[in-house]
């Protein structure tokens, strides 16, 4: 592990300006290069707000206090133009609802090419080569038809993989994936998680994976942070947290997951016997 964090969050609070209620409350956390961090918590715990705060996309009704440093650079000091250059290229966000990330009036190929043209000085041929290589790595088929399609013509799984392919092509230092598999079926979830694993392995990127499902991140996380009511209540490496959780809420999440797994195994076993 590097001695210096790639992302250092110091005493971060996110305040609802209408009622001055803190939605994230004095959160501090250091994230180190080339590691995969899972942030786990129930809906409303502040996970997605944390992701938006990191990439500077909080809505105008919310204000951030405290500091976020990327490679020791204070993100709050960035101008709008600097944020545009940073977002996507250095810190990439993959959102839960992939449809909302694309312009419905432009083809996938046009949007992919425009993104690369914004961040790189590449020829048309070089951009096309990078697009095709990235789509191949996330196992998308019939890519020529896909690139000529509009977002509404693709499935949720295809759109998620396109978003991962764009992140791959941009080669960011940090990828933040905010519940990217929630709306997908189990098979597509597995394939998308495989794509993320390949992405961080090949690019030596740092991954922040946000989810409500502890079981989902067992195969991808190096470290796990458990979030509740806008605070990190437990942070540890995966092996230690899963084998000996200290906080009662973490223990509850693991016990609930175990019960669901046992119930599923029982149902599956009964089904096999009946067949």
Tab-separated table of C-alpha atoms in Angstrom, residues 1-203:
chain	number	residue	atom	x	y	z
A	1	UNK	CA	0.000	0.000	0.000
A	2	UNK	CA	1.247	3.499	-0.837
A	3	UNK	CA	2.097	5.704	2.152
A	4	UNK	CA	0.042	8.562	0.714
A	5	UNK	CA	-3.719	8.386	0.103
A	6	UNK	CA	-4.976	9.111	-3.381
A	7	UNK	CA	-8.138	10.577	-1.844
A	8	UNK	CA	-8.292	12.089	1.620
A	9	UNK	CA	-11.659	13.178	3.027
A	10	UNK	CA	-11.279	15.422	6.063
A	11	UNK	CA	-14.182	16.372	8.351
A	12	UNK	CA	-16.705	16.422	5.498
A	13	UNK	CA	-20.269	17.470	6.225
A	14	UNK	CA	-23.072	17.875	3.683
A	15	UNK	CA	-25.781	20.231	4.915
A	16	UNK	CA	-29.349	20.677	3.684
A	17	UNK	CA	-29.475	24.465	3.343
A	18	UNK	CA	-33.277	24.560	3.768
A	19	UNK	CA	-33.252	23.269	7.342
A	20	UNK	CA	-29.519	23.123	8.170
A	21	UNK	CA	-29.821	19.380	8.735
A	22	UNK	CA	-26.546	17.458	8.233
A	23	UNK	CA	-26.924	14.567	5.782
A	24	UNK	CA	-23.242	13.652	6.092
A	25	UNK	CA	-21.775	14.443	9.463
A	26	UNK	CA	-18.032	15.140	10.008
A	27	UNK	CA	-16.866	12.220	7.875
A	28	UNK	CA	-13.131	11.541	7.516
A	29	UNK	CA	-11.595	8.734	5.470
A	30	UNK	CA	-8.346	8.036	3.602
A	31	UNK	CA	-8.430	5.969	0.402
A	32	UNK	CA	-5.174	4.523	-0.931
A	33	UNK	CA	-4.086	3.904	-4.548
A	34	UNK	CA	-4.758	0.647	-6.387
A	35	UNK	CA	-7.211	-0.633	-3.781
A	36	UNK	CA	-10.904	-1.366	-4.009
A	37	UNK	CA	-13.104	0.175	-1.315
A	38	UNK	CA	-16.714	-0.891	-0.835
A	39	UNK	CA	-18.969	1.615	0.921
A	40	UNK	CA	-21.957	-0.308	2.273
A	41	UNK	CA	-25.127	0.981	3.885
A	42	UNK	CA	-28.897	1.159	3.678
A	43	UNK	CA	-30.811	3.637	1.515
A	44	UNK	CA	-30.563	7.140	2.979
A	45	UNK	CA	-27.262	6.468	4.748
A	46	UNK	CA	-25.471	9.105	2.654
A	47	UNK	CA	-23.525	6.835	0.282
A	48	UNK	CA	-24.621	8.496	-2.961
A	49	UNK	CA	-24.272	11.974	-1.457
A	50	UNK	CA	-20.683	11.139	-0.595
A	51	UNK	CA	-20.035	10.116	-4.217
A	52	UNK	CA	-21.562	13.359	-5.508
A	53	UNK	CA	-19.563	15.417	-3.014
A	54	UNK	CA	-16.323	13.799	-4.196
A	55	UNK	CA	-16.992	14.627	-7.859
A	56	UNK	CA	-18.443	18.081	-7.155
A	57	UNK	CA	-22.000	17.301	-8.263
A	58	UNK	CA	-24.036	18.125	-5.170
A	59	UNK	CA	-27.370	19.850	-5.933
A	60	UNK	CA	-27.628	23.560	-5.177
A	61	UNK	CA	-29.850	22.862	-2.143
A	62	UNK	CA	-26.930	21.173	-0.382
A	63	UNK	CA	-23.652	22.659	0.789
A	64	UNK	CA	-20.400	20.879	1.611
A	65	UNK	CA	-18.135	21.742	4.498
A	66	UNK	CA	-14.715	20.276	5.201
A	67	UNK	CA	-12.085	19.216	2.682
A	68	UNK	CA	-11.526	16.561	0.032
A	69	UNK	CA	-7.973	16.180	-1.283
A	70	UNK	CA	-7.080	14.340	-4.492
A	71	UNK	CA	-3.326	13.711	-4.703
A	72	UNK	CA	-3.000	16.443	-2.023
A	73	UNK	CA	-4.932	18.900	-4.223
A	74	UNK	CA	-7.953	20.469	-2.519
A	75	UNK	CA	-10.939	19.816	-4.794
A	76	UNK	CA	-12.907	22.790	-3.474
A	77	UNK	CA	-10.229	25.072	-4.958
A	78	UNK	CA	-10.955	23.908	-8.522
A	79	UNK	CA	-12.628	26.245	-10.997
A	80	UNK	CA	-15.539	25.073	-13.144
A	81	UNK	CA	-13.150	24.521	-16.069
A	82	UNK	CA	-10.721	22.553	-13.919
A	83	UNK	CA	-13.593	20.401	-12.652
A	84	UNK	CA	-14.627	19.681	-16.240
A	85	UNK	CA	-11.097	18.520	-17.004
A	86	UNK	CA	-10.846	16.483	-13.813
A	87	UNK	CA	-14.264	14.801	-13.824
A	88	UNK	CA	-14.223	11.677	-15.946
A	89	UNK	CA	-10.545	11.900	-16.828
A	90	UNK	CA	-9.104	11.639	-13.306
A	91	UNK	CA	-12.165	10.733	-11.228
A	92	UNK	CA	-14.884	8.817	-13.066
A	93	UNK	CA	-18.430	8.251	-11.783
A	94	UNK	CA	-20.571	5.283	-12.898
A	95	UNK	CA	-24.120	5.930	-11.721
A	96	UNK	CA	-26.978	3.584	-10.821
A	97	UNK	CA	-29.379	4.700	-13.550
A	98	UNK	CA	-27.270	4.441	-16.683
A	99	UNK	CA	-30.035	5.894	-18.884
A	100	UNK	CA	-29.759	9.218	-17.060
A	101	UNK	CA	-26.054	9.468	-17.938
A	102	UNK	CA	-26.618	9.596	-21.705
A	103	UNK	CA	-28.143	12.212	-23.996
A	104	UNK	CA	-31.278	10.574	-25.447
A	105	UNK	CA	-30.900	12.543	-28.694
A	106	UNK	CA	-27.393	11.355	-29.544
A	107	UNK	CA	-26.148	7.901	-30.534
A	108	UNK	CA	-23.919	5.954	-28.148
A	109	UNK	CA	-21.037	6.182	-30.618
A	110	UNK	CA	-21.333	9.964	-30.927
A	111	UNK	CA	-21.339	10.393	-27.154
A	112	UNK	CA	-18.417	8.015	-26.638
A	113	UNK	CA	-16.350	9.767	-29.324
A	114	UNK	CA	-17.235	13.235	-27.985
A	115	UNK	CA	-16.105	12.229	-24.494
A	116	UNK	CA	-12.726	11.039	-25.750
A	117	UNK	CA	-12.317	14.135	-27.928
A	118	UNK	CA	-12.918	16.343	-24.884
A	119	UNK	CA	-10.175	14.741	-22.807
A	120	UNK	CA	-7.546	13.580	-25.321
A	121	UNK	CA	-5.702	14.921	-28.361
A	122	UNK	CA	-6.360	11.877	-30.524
A	123	UNK	CA	-7.163	11.478	-34.203
A	124	UNK	CA	-10.535	10.102	-35.289
A	125	UNK	CA	-8.910	6.737	-36.049
A	126	UNK	CA	-7.190	6.623	-32.656
A	127	UNK	CA	-10.439	7.434	-30.869
A	128	UNK	CA	-12.277	4.707	-32.778
A	129	UNK	CA	-9.566	2.195	-31.923
A	130	UNK	CA	-9.828	3.074	-28.241
A	131	UNK	CA	-13.633	2.827	-28.323
A	132	UNK	CA	-13.571	-0.611	-29.940
A	133	UNK	CA	-10.911	-1.909	-27.541
A	134	UNK	CA	-12.867	-0.674	-24.515
A	135	UNK	CA	-16.163	-2.175	-25.680
A	136	UNK	CA	-14.424	-5.485	-26.359
A	137	UNK	CA	-13.064	-5.582	-22.793
A	138	UNK	CA	-16.542	-5.314	-21.288
A	139	UNK	CA	-17.778	-8.156	-23.539
A	140	UNK	CA	-20.256	-6.153	-25.621
A	141	UNK	CA	-21.274	-7.772	-28.916
A	142	UNK	CA	-22.367	-6.315	-32.272
A	143	UNK	CA	-20.575	-3.109	-31.365
A	144	UNK	CA	-21.176	-1.397	-34.712
A	145	UNK	CA	-24.934	-1.701	-34.244
A	146	UNK	CA	-24.570	-0.647	-30.619
A	147	UNK	CA	-22.595	2.504	-31.478
A	148	UNK	CA	-25.287	3.528	-33.964
A	149	UNK	CA	-28.043	3.000	-31.398
A	150	UNK	CA	-29.692	5.567	-29.136
A	151	UNK	CA	-29.705	4.972	-25.356
A	152	UNK	CA	-33.365	3.880	-25.236
A	153	UNK	CA	-32.608	1.118	-27.731
A	154	UNK	CA	-30.196	-0.625	-25.320
A	155	UNK	CA	-30.894	-2.688	-22.210
A	156	UNK	CA	-29.887	-1.589	-18.728
A	157	UNK	CA	-27.041	-4.090	-18.705
A	158	UNK	CA	-25.723	-2.853	-22.053
A	159	UNK	CA	-25.815	0.776	-20.904
A	160	UNK	CA	-23.977	-0.087	-17.678
A	161	UNK	CA	-21.271	-1.828	-19.668
A	162	UNK	CA	-20.977	1.143	-22.022
A	163	UNK	CA	-20.469	3.386	-18.973
A	164	UNK	CA	-17.743	1.053	-17.708
A	165	UNK	CA	-16.187	1.015	-21.191
A	166	UNK	CA	-16.083	4.820	-21.205
A	167	UNK	CA	-14.408	4.773	-17.785
A	168	UNK	CA	-11.915	2.229	-19.120
A	169	UNK	CA	-11.147	4.377	-22.160
A	170	UNK	CA	-10.553	7.488	-20.009
A	171	UNK	CA	-8.092	5.608	-17.760
A	172	UNK	CA	-9.008	7.526	-14.578
A	173	UNK	CA	-7.099	7.265	-11.306
A	174	UNK	CA	-10.328	6.712	-9.342
A	175	UNK	CA	-13.576	5.062	-10.428
A	176	UNK	CA	-16.635	5.623	-8.249
A	177	UNK	CA	-19.400	3.108	-8.977
A	178	UNK	CA	-22.641	4.166	-7.279
A	179	UNK	CA	-24.922	1.098	-6.984
A	180	UNK	CA	-24.263	0.223	-10.645
A	181	UNK	CA	-25.910	-3.219	-10.528
A	182	UNK	CA	-29.071	-2.527	-8.487
A	183	UNK	CA	-31.483	-2.626	-11.437
A	184	UNK	CA	-29.832	-5.593	-13.157
A	185	UNK	CA	-30.661	-9.301	-13.085
A	186	UNK	CA	-28.310	-11.685	-11.270
A	187	UNK	CA	-26.481	-12.900	-14.392
A	188	UNK	CA	-25.878	-9.365	-15.678
A	189	UNK	CA	-24.795	-8.295	-12.177
A	190	UNK	CA	-22.133	-11.004	-12.223
A	191	UNK	CA	-20.912	-9.986	-15.678
A	192	UNK	CA	-20.777	-6.284	-14.724
A	193	UNK	CA	-18.796	-7.114	-11.568
A	194	UNK	CA	-16.365	-9.099	-13.723
A	195	UNK	CA	-15.971	-6.041	-15.951
A	196	UNK	CA	-15.157	-3.878	-12.922
A	197	UNK	CA	-12.605	-6.403	-11.693
A	198	UNK	CA	-10.892	-6.458	-15.091
A	199	UNK	CA	-10.999	-2.667	-15.227
A	200	UNK	CA	-9.164	-2.106	-11.962
A	201	UNK	CA	-6.705	-4.941	-12.624
A	202	UNK	CA	-5.726	-3.690	-16.070
A	203	UNK	CA	-5.655	0.033	-15.291
